[in-house]
Short mmCIF file of C-alpha atoms and ligand atoms in Angstrom, two decimals:
data_model
loop_
_atom_site.label_atom_id
_atom_site.label_comp_id
_atom_site.label_asym_id
_atom_site.label_seq_id
_atom_site.Cartn_x
_atom_site.Cartn_y
_atom_site.Cartn_z
CA UNK A 1 0.00 0.00 0.00
CA UNK A 2 1.50 3.39 -1.01
CA UNK A 3 1.74 6.11 1.65
CA UNK A 4 -1.16 8.59 1.75
CA UNK A 5 -0.17 11.84 0.03
CA UNK A 6 0.56 14.92 2.14
CA UNK A 7 1.37 17.38 -0.66
CA UNK A 8 -0.56 17.53 -3.88
CA UNK A 9 0.37 19.92 -6.69
CA UNK A 10 -1.97 20.61 -9.60
CA UNK A 11 -0.43 22.31 -12.64
CA UNK A 12 -3.07 24.08 -14.70
CA UNK A 13 -5.57 26.17 -12.75
CA UNK A 14 -8.60 25.91 -14.99
CA UNK A 15 -11.60 23.60 -15.34
CA UNK A 16 -9.83 20.26 -14.84
CA UNK A 17 -7.45 21.60 -12.18
CA UNK A 18 -10.23 23.11 -10.09
CA UNK A 19 -12.53 20.09 -10.51
CA UNK A 20 -9.69 17.86 -9.28
CA UNK A 21 -9.06 20.15 -6.30
CA UNK A 22 -12.75 19.95 -5.34
CA UNK A 23 -12.77 16.17 -5.72
CA UNK A 24 -9.60 15.84 -3.64
CA UNK A 25 -11.14 17.72 -0.73
CA UNK A 26 -14.43 15.89 -1.10
CA UNK A 27 -12.47 12.64 -1.19
CA UNK A 28 -11.04 13.42 2.26
CA UNK A 29 -7.63 14.86 1.36
CA UNK A 30 -6.56 17.16 4.22
CA UNK A 31 -2.96 17.85 3.20
CA UNK A 32 -1.39 20.76 1.36
CA UNK A 33 -2.95 21.51 -2.02
CA UNK A 34 -1.34 23.93 -4.50
CA UNK A 35 -2.72 24.96 -7.88
CA UNK A 36 -0.26 26.49 -10.33
CA UNK A 37 -1.61 28.53 -13.22
CA UNK A 38 0.20 30.63 -15.78
CA UNK A 39 -2.84 32.87 -16.29
CA UNK A 40 -3.38 35.62 -13.74
CA UNK A 41 -7.10 34.89 -13.49
CA UNK A 42 -8.71 32.56 -10.99
CA UNK A 43 -10.08 29.42 -12.73
CA UNK A 44 -12.82 30.39 -15.16
CA UNK A 45 -15.14 28.78 -17.67
CA UNK A 46 -14.36 28.94 -21.40
CA UNK A 47 -17.55 27.84 -23.24
CA UNK A 48 -19.39 31.15 -22.64
CA UNK A 49 -16.46 33.10 -24.12
CA UNK A 50 -17.35 32.34 -27.74
CA UNK A 51 -21.08 32.59 -27.05
CA UNK A 52 -22.60 34.90 -24.41
CA UNK A 53 -19.42 36.89 -23.64
CA UNK A 54 -18.70 37.88 -27.25
CA UNK A 55 -22.34 38.76 -27.71
CA UNK A 56 -22.08 41.07 -24.69
CA UNK A 57 -24.65 39.11 -22.67
CA UNK A 58 -22.15 38.11 -19.93
CA UNK A 59 -19.08 39.94 -18.74
CA UNK A 60 -15.77 38.20 -19.49
CA UNK A 61 -15.58 37.28 -15.80
CA UNK A 62 -16.75 33.69 -16.04
CA UNK A 63 -14.97 32.65 -12.82
CA UNK A 64 -15.88 29.10 -11.86
CA UNK A 65 -17.57 28.64 -8.49
CA UNK A 66 -15.10 27.57 -5.84
CA UNK A 67 -15.70 25.25 -2.88
CA UNK A 68 -15.91 27.55 0.18
CA UNK A 69 -13.57 25.28 2.12
CA UNK A 70 -11.05 24.49 -0.61
CA UNK A 71 -8.01 25.50 1.46
CA UNK A 72 -5.80 25.58 -1.60
CA UNK A 73 -2.84 27.80 -2.37
CA UNK A 74 -3.09 29.36 -5.81
CA UNK A 75 0.16 30.27 -7.56
CA UNK A 76 -1.36 32.29 -10.40
CA UNK A 77 0.52 34.11 -13.17
CA UNK A 78 3.24 31.53 -12.65
CA UNK A 79 4.09 28.92 -15.28
CA UNK A 80 5.48 25.53 -14.35
CA UNK A 81 8.69 25.35 -16.36
CA UNK A 82 10.14 21.93 -15.54
CA UNK A 83 9.22 18.64 -13.97
CA UNK A 84 11.81 16.71 -12.00
CA UNK A 85 10.42 13.21 -11.57
CA UNK A 86 13.37 11.86 -9.61
CA UNK A 87 13.11 14.64 -7.00
CA UNK A 88 9.31 14.75 -7.28
CA UNK A 89 9.30 18.51 -7.74
CA UNK A 90 7.83 21.07 -10.14
CA UNK A 91 9.89 24.14 -11.01
CA UNK A 92 8.12 27.44 -11.55
CA UNK A 93 9.00 30.46 -13.68
CA UNK A 94 10.23 32.42 -10.66
CA UNK A 95 12.77 29.68 -9.90
CA UNK A 96 10.87 28.24 -6.92
CA UNK A 97 10.37 24.48 -6.58
CA UNK A 98 7.22 22.77 -5.41
CA UNK A 99 7.73 19.27 -4.02
CA UNK A 100 4.81 16.88 -4.38
CA UNK A 101 3.67 13.43 -3.32
CA UNK A 102 1.07 13.45 -6.09
CA UNK A 103 1.01 15.68 -9.15
CA UNK A 104 -1.86 16.36 -11.52
CA UNK A 105 -1.00 17.74 -14.94
CA UNK A 106 -3.96 19.70 -16.33
CA UNK A 107 -2.29 22.24 -18.59
CA UNK A 108 -4.86 21.98 -21.38
CA UNK A 109 -4.34 23.54 -24.77
CA UNK A 110 -3.83 26.99 -26.27
CA UNK A 111 -5.06 28.51 -29.51
CA UNK A 112 -2.91 27.56 -32.49
CA UNK A 113 -1.34 30.84 -33.55
CA UNK A 114 -1.59 32.14 -37.10
CA UNK A 115 1.42 30.57 -38.85
CA UNK A 116 2.91 33.82 -40.15
CA UNK A 117 4.12 35.71 -37.02
CA UNK A 118 4.20 39.11 -38.78
CA UNK A 119 0.57 38.71 -39.88
CA UNK A 120 -0.39 37.33 -36.46
CA UNK A 121 0.94 40.51 -34.82
CA UNK A 122 -1.20 42.89 -36.93
CA UNK A 123 -3.83 44.97 -35.16
CA UNK A 124 -7.14 43.37 -36.05
CA UNK A 125 -5.91 39.75 -35.99
CA UNK A 126 -7.28 37.66 -33.11
CA UNK A 127 -7.38 34.17 -31.64
CA UNK A 128 -9.80 33.01 -28.95
CA UNK A 129 -8.90 30.77 -26.03
CA UNK A 130 -8.93 32.80 -22.81
CA UNK A 131 -10.99 35.52 -21.20
CA UNK A 132 -8.48 38.24 -22.18
CA UNK A 133 -8.87 37.14 -25.81
CA UNK A 134 -12.66 37.28 -25.46
CA UNK A 135 -12.48 40.72 -23.92
CA UNK A 136 -10.29 42.06 -26.74
CA UNK A 137 -12.35 40.47 -29.51
CA UNK A 138 -15.63 41.48 -27.84
CA UNK A 139 -14.45 45.11 -27.71
CA UNK A 140 -13.50 44.95 -31.38
CA UNK A 141 -16.91 43.55 -32.33
CA UNK A 142 -18.64 46.29 -30.35
CA UNK A 143 -16.57 48.75 -32.42
CA UNK A 144 -18.40 47.31 -35.46
CA UNK A 145 -15.72 46.10 -37.84
CA UNK A 146 -16.47 46.44 -41.53
CA UNK A 147 -16.26 42.68 -42.05
CA UNK A 148 -15.01 39.83 -39.87
CA UNK A 149 -13.05 37.13 -41.65
CA UNK A 150 -13.04 33.88 -39.71
CA UNK A 151 -10.54 31.20 -40.54
CA UNK A 152 -11.32 27.65 -39.46
CA UNK A 153 -14.20 25.26 -39.91
CA UNK A 154 -14.49 24.06 -36.32
CA UNK A 155 -16.95 24.86 -33.57
CA UNK A 156 -15.24 28.02 -32.34
CA UNK A 157 -15.21 29.47 -35.86
CA UNK A 158 -18.91 28.71 -36.26
CA UNK A 159 -19.84 30.05 -32.84
CA UNK A 160 -18.01 33.31 -33.49
CA UNK A 161 -19.62 33.55 -36.94
CA UNK A 162 -23.02 33.07 -35.32
CA UNK A 163 -22.28 35.79 -32.77
CA UNK A 164 -21.19 38.18 -35.55
CA UNK A 165 -24.48 37.59 -37.38
CA UNK A 166 -26.43 38.18 -34.15
CA UNK A 167 -24.62 41.52 -33.94
CA UNK A 168 -25.41 42.15 -37.62
CA UNK A 169 -21.74 42.23 -38.58
CA UNK A 170 -20.85 40.94 -42.08
CA UNK A 171 -18.80 37.78 -41.80
CA UNK A 172 -16.84 35.58 -44.19
CA UNK A 173 -15.98 32.12 -42.87
CA UNK A 174 -13.12 30.35 -44.62
CA UNK A 175 -13.01 26.58 -44.27
CA UNK A 176 -10.16 24.52 -45.70
CA UNK A 177 -12.18 21.29 -46.02
CA UNK A 178 -15.01 20.58 -48.45
CA UNK A 179 -17.53 20.35 -45.58
CA UNK A 180 -17.35 22.25 -42.31
CA UNK A 181 -17.45 20.51 -38.91
CA UNK A 182 -17.17 17.14 -40.65
CA UNK A 183 -14.33 15.95 -38.41
CA UNK A 184 -16.65 16.06 -35.40
CA UNK A 185 -20.19 15.71 -36.76
CA UNK A 186 -19.60 13.88 -40.03
CA UNK A 187 -20.25 15.42 -43.47
CA UNK A 188 -24.07 15.20 -43.37
CA UNK A 189 -24.60 17.12 -40.16
CA UNK A 190 -21.62 19.35 -40.89
CA UNK A 191 -23.21 20.16 -44.25
CA UNK A 192 -26.52 20.96 -42.56
CA UNK A 193 -24.89 23.41 -40.14
CA UNK A 194 -23.07 24.99 -43.08
CA UNK A 195 -26.41 25.45 -44.84
CA UNK A 196 -27.95 27.07 -41.74
CA UNK A 197 -24.93 29.40 -41.45
CA UNK A 198 -25.41 30.51 -45.08
CA UNK A 199 -29.12 31.11 -44.49
CA UNK A 200 -28.20 33.33 -41.55
CA UNK A 201 -26.05 35.46 -43.81
CA UNK A 202 -22.59 33.97 -43.35
CA UNK A 203 -20.46 34.15 -46.48
CA UNK A 204 -19.22 30.58 -46.07
CA UNK A 205 -16.37 29.55 -48.37
CA UNK A 206 -15.27 25.93 -48.39
CA UNK A 207 -11.92 24.66 -49.69
CA UNK A 208 -10.73 28.17 -49.18
CA UNK A 209 -7.49 29.42 -47.67
CA UNK A 210 -5.67 32.70 -47.17
CA UNK A 211 -2.61 33.37 -49.28
CA UNK A 212 -1.60 36.56 -47.48
CA UNK A 213 -2.76 39.50 -45.41
CA UNK A 214 -2.44 43.14 -46.39
CA UNK A 215 -1.80 45.82 -43.80
CA UNK A 216 -1.35 49.56 -43.43
CA UNK A 217 0.51 51.03 -40.46
CA UNK A 218 0.40 47.67 -38.69
CA UNK A 219 -3.39 47.32 -39.10
CA UNK A 220 -5.10 44.60 -41.10
CA UNK A 221 -6.61 45.95 -44.29
CA UNK A 222 -7.49 42.94 -46.46
CA UNK A 223 -6.78 39.30 -47.13
CA UNK A 224 -6.02 37.63 -50.44
CA UNK A 225 -7.27 34.08 -50.87
CA UNK A 226 -5.34 31.31 -52.59
CA UNK A 227 -7.68 31.66 -55.61
CA UNK A 228 -6.62 35.31 -55.91
CA UNK A 229 -9.77 36.95 -54.55
CA UNK A 230 -9.17 39.96 -52.27
CA UNK A 231 -11.50 40.56 -49.31
CA UNK A 232 -11.36 43.83 -47.39
CA UNK A 233 -11.47 43.28 -43.66
CA UNK A 234 -10.38 44.99 -40.47
CA UNK A 235 -10.93 42.01 -38.18
CA UNK A 236 -9.73 38.44 -38.64
CA UNK A 237 -10.19 35.62 -36.17
CA UNK A 238 -7.92 32.61 -36.59
CA UNK A 239 -9.81 29.64 -35.17
CA UNK A 240 -7.45 27.04 -36.59
CA UNK A 241 -7.28 24.57 -33.73
CA UNK A 242 -5.18 24.20 -30.64
CA UNK A 243 -1.75 23.17 -29.42
CA UNK A 244 -1.31 21.06 -26.29
CA UNK A 245 0.59 22.71 -23.45
CA UNK A 246 3.26 20.05 -22.99
CA UNK A 247 6.53 21.86 -23.76
CA UNK A 248 7.28 22.35 -20.06
CA UNK A 249 7.47 18.54 -19.77
CA UNK A 250 10.35 18.28 -22.28
CA UNK A 251 13.14 16.22 -20.81
CA UNK A 252 10.99 14.96 -17.93
CA UNK A 253 10.78 11.42 -19.29
CA UNK A 254 6.99 11.59 -19.74
CA UNK A 255 5.43 10.60 -23.07
CA UNK A 256 4.19 14.02 -24.12
CA UNK A 257 3.97 15.38 -27.62
CA UNK A 258 1.67 17.33 -29.94
CA UNK A 259 -1.01 14.62 -29.50
CA UNK A 260 -1.07 15.08 -25.73
CA UNK A 261 0.29 13.61 -22.53
CA UNK A 262 -0.09 9.87 -22.72
CA UNK A 263 -1.76 8.31 -19.72
CA UNK A 264 -3.27 4.94 -18.90
CA UNK A 265 -6.90 4.08 -18.23
CA UNK A 266 -6.44 5.24 -14.61
CA UNK A 267 -5.23 8.72 -15.62
CA UNK A 268 -1.64 7.88 -14.62
CA UNK A 269 0.99 9.58 -16.78
CA UNK A 270 3.27 7.20 -18.67
CA UNK A 271 7.02 7.32 -19.19
CA UNK A 272 8.69 6.82 -22.56
CA UNK A 273 9.11 3.10 -21.85
CA UNK A 274 5.36 2.76 -21.25
CA UNK A 275 5.66 2.31 -17.49
CA UNK A 276 3.73 4.46 -15.01
CA UNK A 277 5.34 7.64 -13.64
CA UNK A 278 4.80 7.14 -9.92
CA UNK A 279 2.45 9.70 -8.40
CA UNK A 280 1.85 11.65 -11.64
CA UNK A 281 -1.64 11.91 -13.15
CA UNK A 282 -3.20 13.85 -16.03
CA UNK A 283 -6.65 15.15 -16.89
CA UNK A 284 -8.49 17.37 -19.33
CA UNK A 285 -7.60 18.66 -22.78
CA UNK A 286 -3.90 17.82 -22.37
CA UNK A 287 -4.46 14.11 -21.68
CA UNK A 288 -4.46 11.27 -24.21
CA UNK A 289 -5.88 8.05 -22.92
CA UNK A 290 -7.28 4.68 -24.05
CA UNK A 291 -11.00 5.14 -24.70
CA UNK A 292 -12.88 2.01 -23.56
CA UNK A 293 -15.82 2.98 -25.80
CA UNK A 294 -13.60 2.62 -28.87
CA UNK A 295 -11.70 -0.57 -28.05
CA UNK A 296 -9.09 1.42 -26.10
CA UNK A 297 -8.06 3.51 -29.09
CA UNK A 298 -6.01 6.45 -27.83
CA UNK A 299 -8.00 9.63 -27.75
CA UNK A 300 -7.57 13.22 -26.61
CA UNK A 301 -10.78 15.22 -26.56
CA UNK A 302 -11.17 18.91 -25.93
CA UNK A 303 -14.55 18.79 -24.26
CA UNK A 304 -15.76 20.41 -21.06
CA UNK A 305 -17.49 17.26 -19.79
CA UNK A 306 -14.40 15.11 -20.18
CA UNK A 307 -12.16 17.64 -18.43
CA UNK A 308 -14.38 17.52 -15.34
CA UNK A 309 -14.98 13.78 -15.35
CA UNK A 310 -11.34 12.90 -15.93
CA UNK A 311 -10.23 15.31 -13.21
CA UNK A 312 -12.59 13.63 -10.76
CA UNK A 313 -11.38 10.15 -11.70
CA UNK A 314 -7.75 11.24 -11.46
CA UNK A 315 -8.36 12.84 -8.05
CA UNK A 316 -9.97 9.65 -6.73
CA UNK A 317 -7.05 7.59 -8.04
CA UNK A 318 -4.52 9.98 -6.50
CA UNK A 319 -6.03 9.16 -3.13
CA UNK A 320 -6.46 5.43 -3.76
CA UNK A 321 -4.00 3.40 -1.68
CA UNK A 322 -2.86 1.24 -4.59
CA UNK A 323 -3.68 0.39 -8.18
CA UNK A 324 -6.32 -2.22 -7.23
CA UNK A 325 -8.42 0.55 -5.65
CA UNK A 326 -8.21 2.83 -8.71
CA UNK A 327 -11.07 3.49 -11.11
CA UNK A 328 -10.85 3.45 -14.89
CA UNK A 329 -11.67 6.66 -16.71
CA UNK A 330 -14.64 5.46 -18.75
CA UNK A 331 -16.35 8.75 -19.56
CA UNK A 332 -18.20 8.64 -22.85
CA UNK A 333 -17.05 11.80 -24.64
CA UNK A 334 -19.80 14.36 -25.03
CA UNK A 335 -19.97 17.87 -26.36
CA UNK A 336 -22.39 20.70 -26.97
CA UNK A 337 -22.40 23.86 -29.03
CA UNK A 338 -24.82 26.72 -29.53
CA UNK A 339 -24.89 28.58 -32.81
CA UNK A 340 -27.38 30.15 -35.21
CA UNK A 341 -30.16 29.55 -32.70
CA UNK A 342 -29.45 25.79 -32.66
CA UNK A 343 -28.25 23.65 -29.79
CA UNK A 344 -26.05 20.83 -31.06
CA UNK A 345 -25.09 17.94 -28.80
CA UNK A 346 -22.90 14.94 -29.46
CA UNK A 347 -22.28 11.82 -27.36
CA UNK A 348 -19.57 9.38 -28.34
CA UNK A 349 -17.05 10.01 -31.11
CA UNK A 350 -18.33 10.12 -34.68
CA UNK A 351 -15.01 10.71 -36.46
CA UNK A 352 -14.36 7.10 -37.44
CA UNK A 353 -18.02 6.13 -38.09
CA UNK A 354 -18.87 4.15 -41.23
CA UNK A 355 -22.65 4.54 -41.10
CA UNK A 356 -25.24 7.16 -40.25
CA UNK A 357 -29.02 7.29 -39.79
CA UNK A 358 -31.52 9.95 -38.79
CA UNK A 359 -33.40 8.41 -35.86
CA UNK A 360 -35.89 11.18 -34.98
CA UNK A 361 -36.90 14.40 -36.72
CA UNK A 362 -35.44 15.38 -40.08
CA UNK A 363 -32.99 17.62 -41.87
CA UNK A 364 -35.92 19.69 -43.22
CA UNK A 365 -37.19 20.46 -39.70
CA UNK A 366 -33.64 21.24 -38.52
CA UNK A 367 -34.53 19.21 -35.45
CA UNK A 368 -33.20 15.72 -35.29
CA UNK A 369 -31.35 12.96 -33.52
CA UNK A 370 -28.86 11.04 -35.66
CA UNK A 371 -26.88 7.94 -34.77
CA UNK A 372 -23.46 6.89 -36.03
CA UNK A 373 -22.30 3.30 -36.44
CA UNK A 374 -18.95 1.63 -36.84
CA UNK A 375 -18.46 -2.05 -37.70
CA UNK A 376 -22.15 -2.71 -36.99
CA UNK A 377 -22.07 -1.10 -33.53
CA UNK A 378 -23.54 2.22 -32.37
CA UNK A 379 -20.68 4.58 -31.51
CA UNK A 380 -22.14 8.08 -31.36
CA UNK A 381 -25.34 10.11 -31.50
CA UNK A 382 -25.93 13.77 -32.22
CA UNK A 383 -28.95 15.95 -31.64
CA UNK A 384 -29.91 19.27 -33.12
CA UNK A 385 -32.46 21.12 -30.99
CA UNK A 386 -33.74 17.79 -29.83
CA UNK A 387 -31.74 16.52 -26.87
CA UNK A 388 -34.66 14.76 -25.20
CA UNK A 389 -33.71 11.38 -26.62
CA UNK A 390 -29.97 11.69 -26.21
CA UNK A 391 -29.70 9.98 -22.78
CA UNK A 392 -31.26 6.84 -24.29
CA UNK A 393 -28.66 6.86 -27.07
CA UNK A 394 -25.90 7.49 -24.56
CA UNK A 395 -26.98 4.34 -22.73
CA UNK A 396 -27.15 2.44 -26.03
CA UNK A 397 -23.59 3.47 -26.94
CA UNK A 398 -22.34 2.46 -23.50
CA UNK A 399 -24.05 -0.91 -23.92
CA UNK A 400 -22.39 -1.33 -27.34
CA UNK A 401 -25.72 -2.09 -29.01
CA UNK A 402 -25.86 -2.91 -32.75
CA UNK A 403 -26.37 -0.14 -35.28
CA UNK A 404 -28.93 1.29 -35.83
CA UNK A 405 -30.11 1.38 -32.21
CA UNK A 406 -33.61 2.02 -30.77
CA UNK A 407 -35.76 1.26 -33.78
CA UNK A 408 -39.19 1.08 -32.20
CA UNK A 409 -39.80 4.60 -30.86
CA UNK A 410 -43.13 6.21 -31.75
CA UNK A 411 -41.74 9.36 -33.35
CA UNK A 412 -39.25 7.72 -35.69
CA UNK A 413 -39.24 8.17 -39.45
CA UNK A 414 -38.44 5.20 -41.65
CA UNK A 415 -34.82 4.70 -40.73
CA UNK A 416 -32.42 4.75 -43.66
CA UNK A 417 -28.85 3.76 -43.00
CA UNK A 418 -26.43 5.84 -45.08
CA UNK A 419 -22.77 6.62 -45.39
CA UNK A 420 -21.86 9.11 -42.64
C1 LIG B 1 -13.99 29.64 -26.60
C2 LIG B 1 -14.21 28.22 -26.17
C3 LIG B 1 -15.47 27.66 -26.21
C4 LIG B 1 -15.67 26.34 -25.81
N1 LIG B 1 -16.93 25.82 -25.87
C5 LIG B 1 -17.14 24.54 -25.50
C6 LIG B 1 -18.43 23.97 -25.57
O1 LIG B 1 -19.40 24.62 -25.99
N2 LIG B 1 -18.59 22.67 -25.19
C7 LIG B 1 -17.53 21.91 -24.73
O2 LIG B 1 -17.71 20.72 -24.40
N3 LIG B 1 -16.28 22.44 -24.65
C8 LIG B 1 -16.07 23.71 -25.03
N4 LIG B 1 -14.80 24.25 -24.96
C9 LIG B 1 -13.70 23.40 -24.48
C10 LIG B 1 -13.54 23.45 -22.96
O3 LIG B 1 -13.53 24.75 -22.50
C11 LIG B 1 -12.24 22.74 -22.59
O4 LIG B 1 -12.43 21.36 -22.89
C12 LIG B 1 -11.84 22.91 -21.14
O5 LIG B 1 -11.54 24.25 -20.87
C13 LIG B 1 -10.64 22.05 -20.80
O6 LIG B 1 -10.23 22.29 -19.51
P1 LIG B 1 -8.73 22.01 -19.02
O7 LIG B 1 -8.69 22.44 -17.59
O8 LIG B 1 -8.34 20.64 -19.37
O9 LIG B 1 -7.80 22.91 -19.93
P2 LIG B 1 -7.74 24.49 -20.10
O10 LIG B 1 -9.09 25.08 -19.88
O11 LIG B 1 -7.03 24.72 -21.38
O12 LIG B 1 -6.82 24.96 -18.90
C14 LIG B 1 -5.46 24.69 -18.79
C15 LIG B 1 -4.83 25.78 -17.95
O13 LIG B 1 -3.46 25.47 -17.71
C16 LIG B 1 -2.68 26.63 -17.96
N5 LIG B 1 -1.30 26.23 -18.27
C17 LIG B 1 -0.81 25.78 -19.45
N6 LIG B 1 0.51 25.52 -19.33
C18 LIG B 1 0.85 25.81 -18.06
C19 LIG B 1 2.08 25.73 -17.34
N7 LIG B 1 3.20 25.29 -17.89
N8 LIG B 1 2.08 26.13 -16.03
C20 LIG B 1 0.93 26.56 -15.46
N9 LIG B 1 -0.27 26.64 -16.09
C21 LIG B 1 -0.29 26.27 -17.38
C22 LIG B 1 -3.42 27.28 -19.11
O14 LIG B 1 -3.03 28.62 -19.31
C23 LIG B 1 -4.85 27.13 -18.64
O15 LIG B 1 -5.18 28.14 -17.72
C24 LIG B 1 -14.58 25.57 -25.36
C25 LIG B 1 -13.29 26.13 -25.33
C26 LIG B 1 -13.09 27.43 -25.73
C27 LIG B 1 -11.70 28.03 -25.71
#
């Protein structure tokens, strides 16, 4: 039986870090608890940033509620710069060292910067990951730019495009792929959301990329597309994905790279040789773990629900006496998004699906539940403005039922299985 921890350090003071801290105290941990965060803000919530905050409905202060008796030391505005596994210590930017008995790595991701640094530095060019970004972009939108150019066909790009249309700001959305959102929702649902975006006035361009930006006195003036077209704009948002915050782990011996920090089913971080790094755990967007709902395929998801659930599992396992008392992280990935007046929800992972069927509602109504299959098994379900049925599909996915699932409900159309 390993000794009970007396000092726990959490690196990354955001959703996963705070959820783990809560779970540690609720799990009966009375020792010293330190949360290290490189942002100066107390842990806050990100999903409202691209939705209500940009729209001006909420302030950018989306601070997460904190347990009144958390008794944690917050080292904010302080990056962890090195991990010394042999000494069991984390080094911080100010040169101080924090010894730990257990360590949770929850350093998440950051916005992928625009690849050309000179263009990225222009006034009028934005990314969106944190509350300072949301505040800056929100202020720019309130200043009513002539046209917003959004680059990136993922959820953040679409949510910002939706917000711009709500504010009656002209917006061009440039998507590199043939169908937007297809990586997450599959081409059929991605295509539907693209159609809705166009109806709401978004100038959506697929298979479209920027060749270069044009500037005057350091301010963005226009972009030229690869096909030669020039679009005048004074505001560009690069929503081109994320990078995992793992560089500080270089040289530590942990298996960490652009795909994430590799951990096992119990959220324990792994060394290069595949063995467990004693006392070191990972959770949230930075973690890459074997997903039991996809035959233990390695997965890293950037979803709010997983960050919380994985943090709670990791916290429980940090306090477990030995491996036999640890719990597997078996969260079924889920995700939601709000855009163009629609609420989109997804359970499971649809990216490797080989079949698709509308189970309730229809494309025409823009209200539906769709299921995704892989190798004859139900692996994911998505709803558009119709989440009532989703818990039943979640249960079906967990039970690994054949595809298509649930075929006898009263409100189902004739179910037609199609390519995803
Ligand atoms: C604009 C936006 C909208 C979103 N909307 C949705 C949504 O609708 N639905 C959904 O499911 N998910 C959504 N997400 C994703 C969700 O917010 C993330 O999955 C969640 O924030 C992950 O939490 P985390 O704690 O793992 O990582 P993060 O929130 O990324 O936090 C990691 C923290 O660690 C800090 N850090 C990094 N490196 C270091 C270091 N070396 N030392 C100290 N600190 C460090 C980071 O600065 C950050 O504060 C959205 C994300 C964004 C940005």
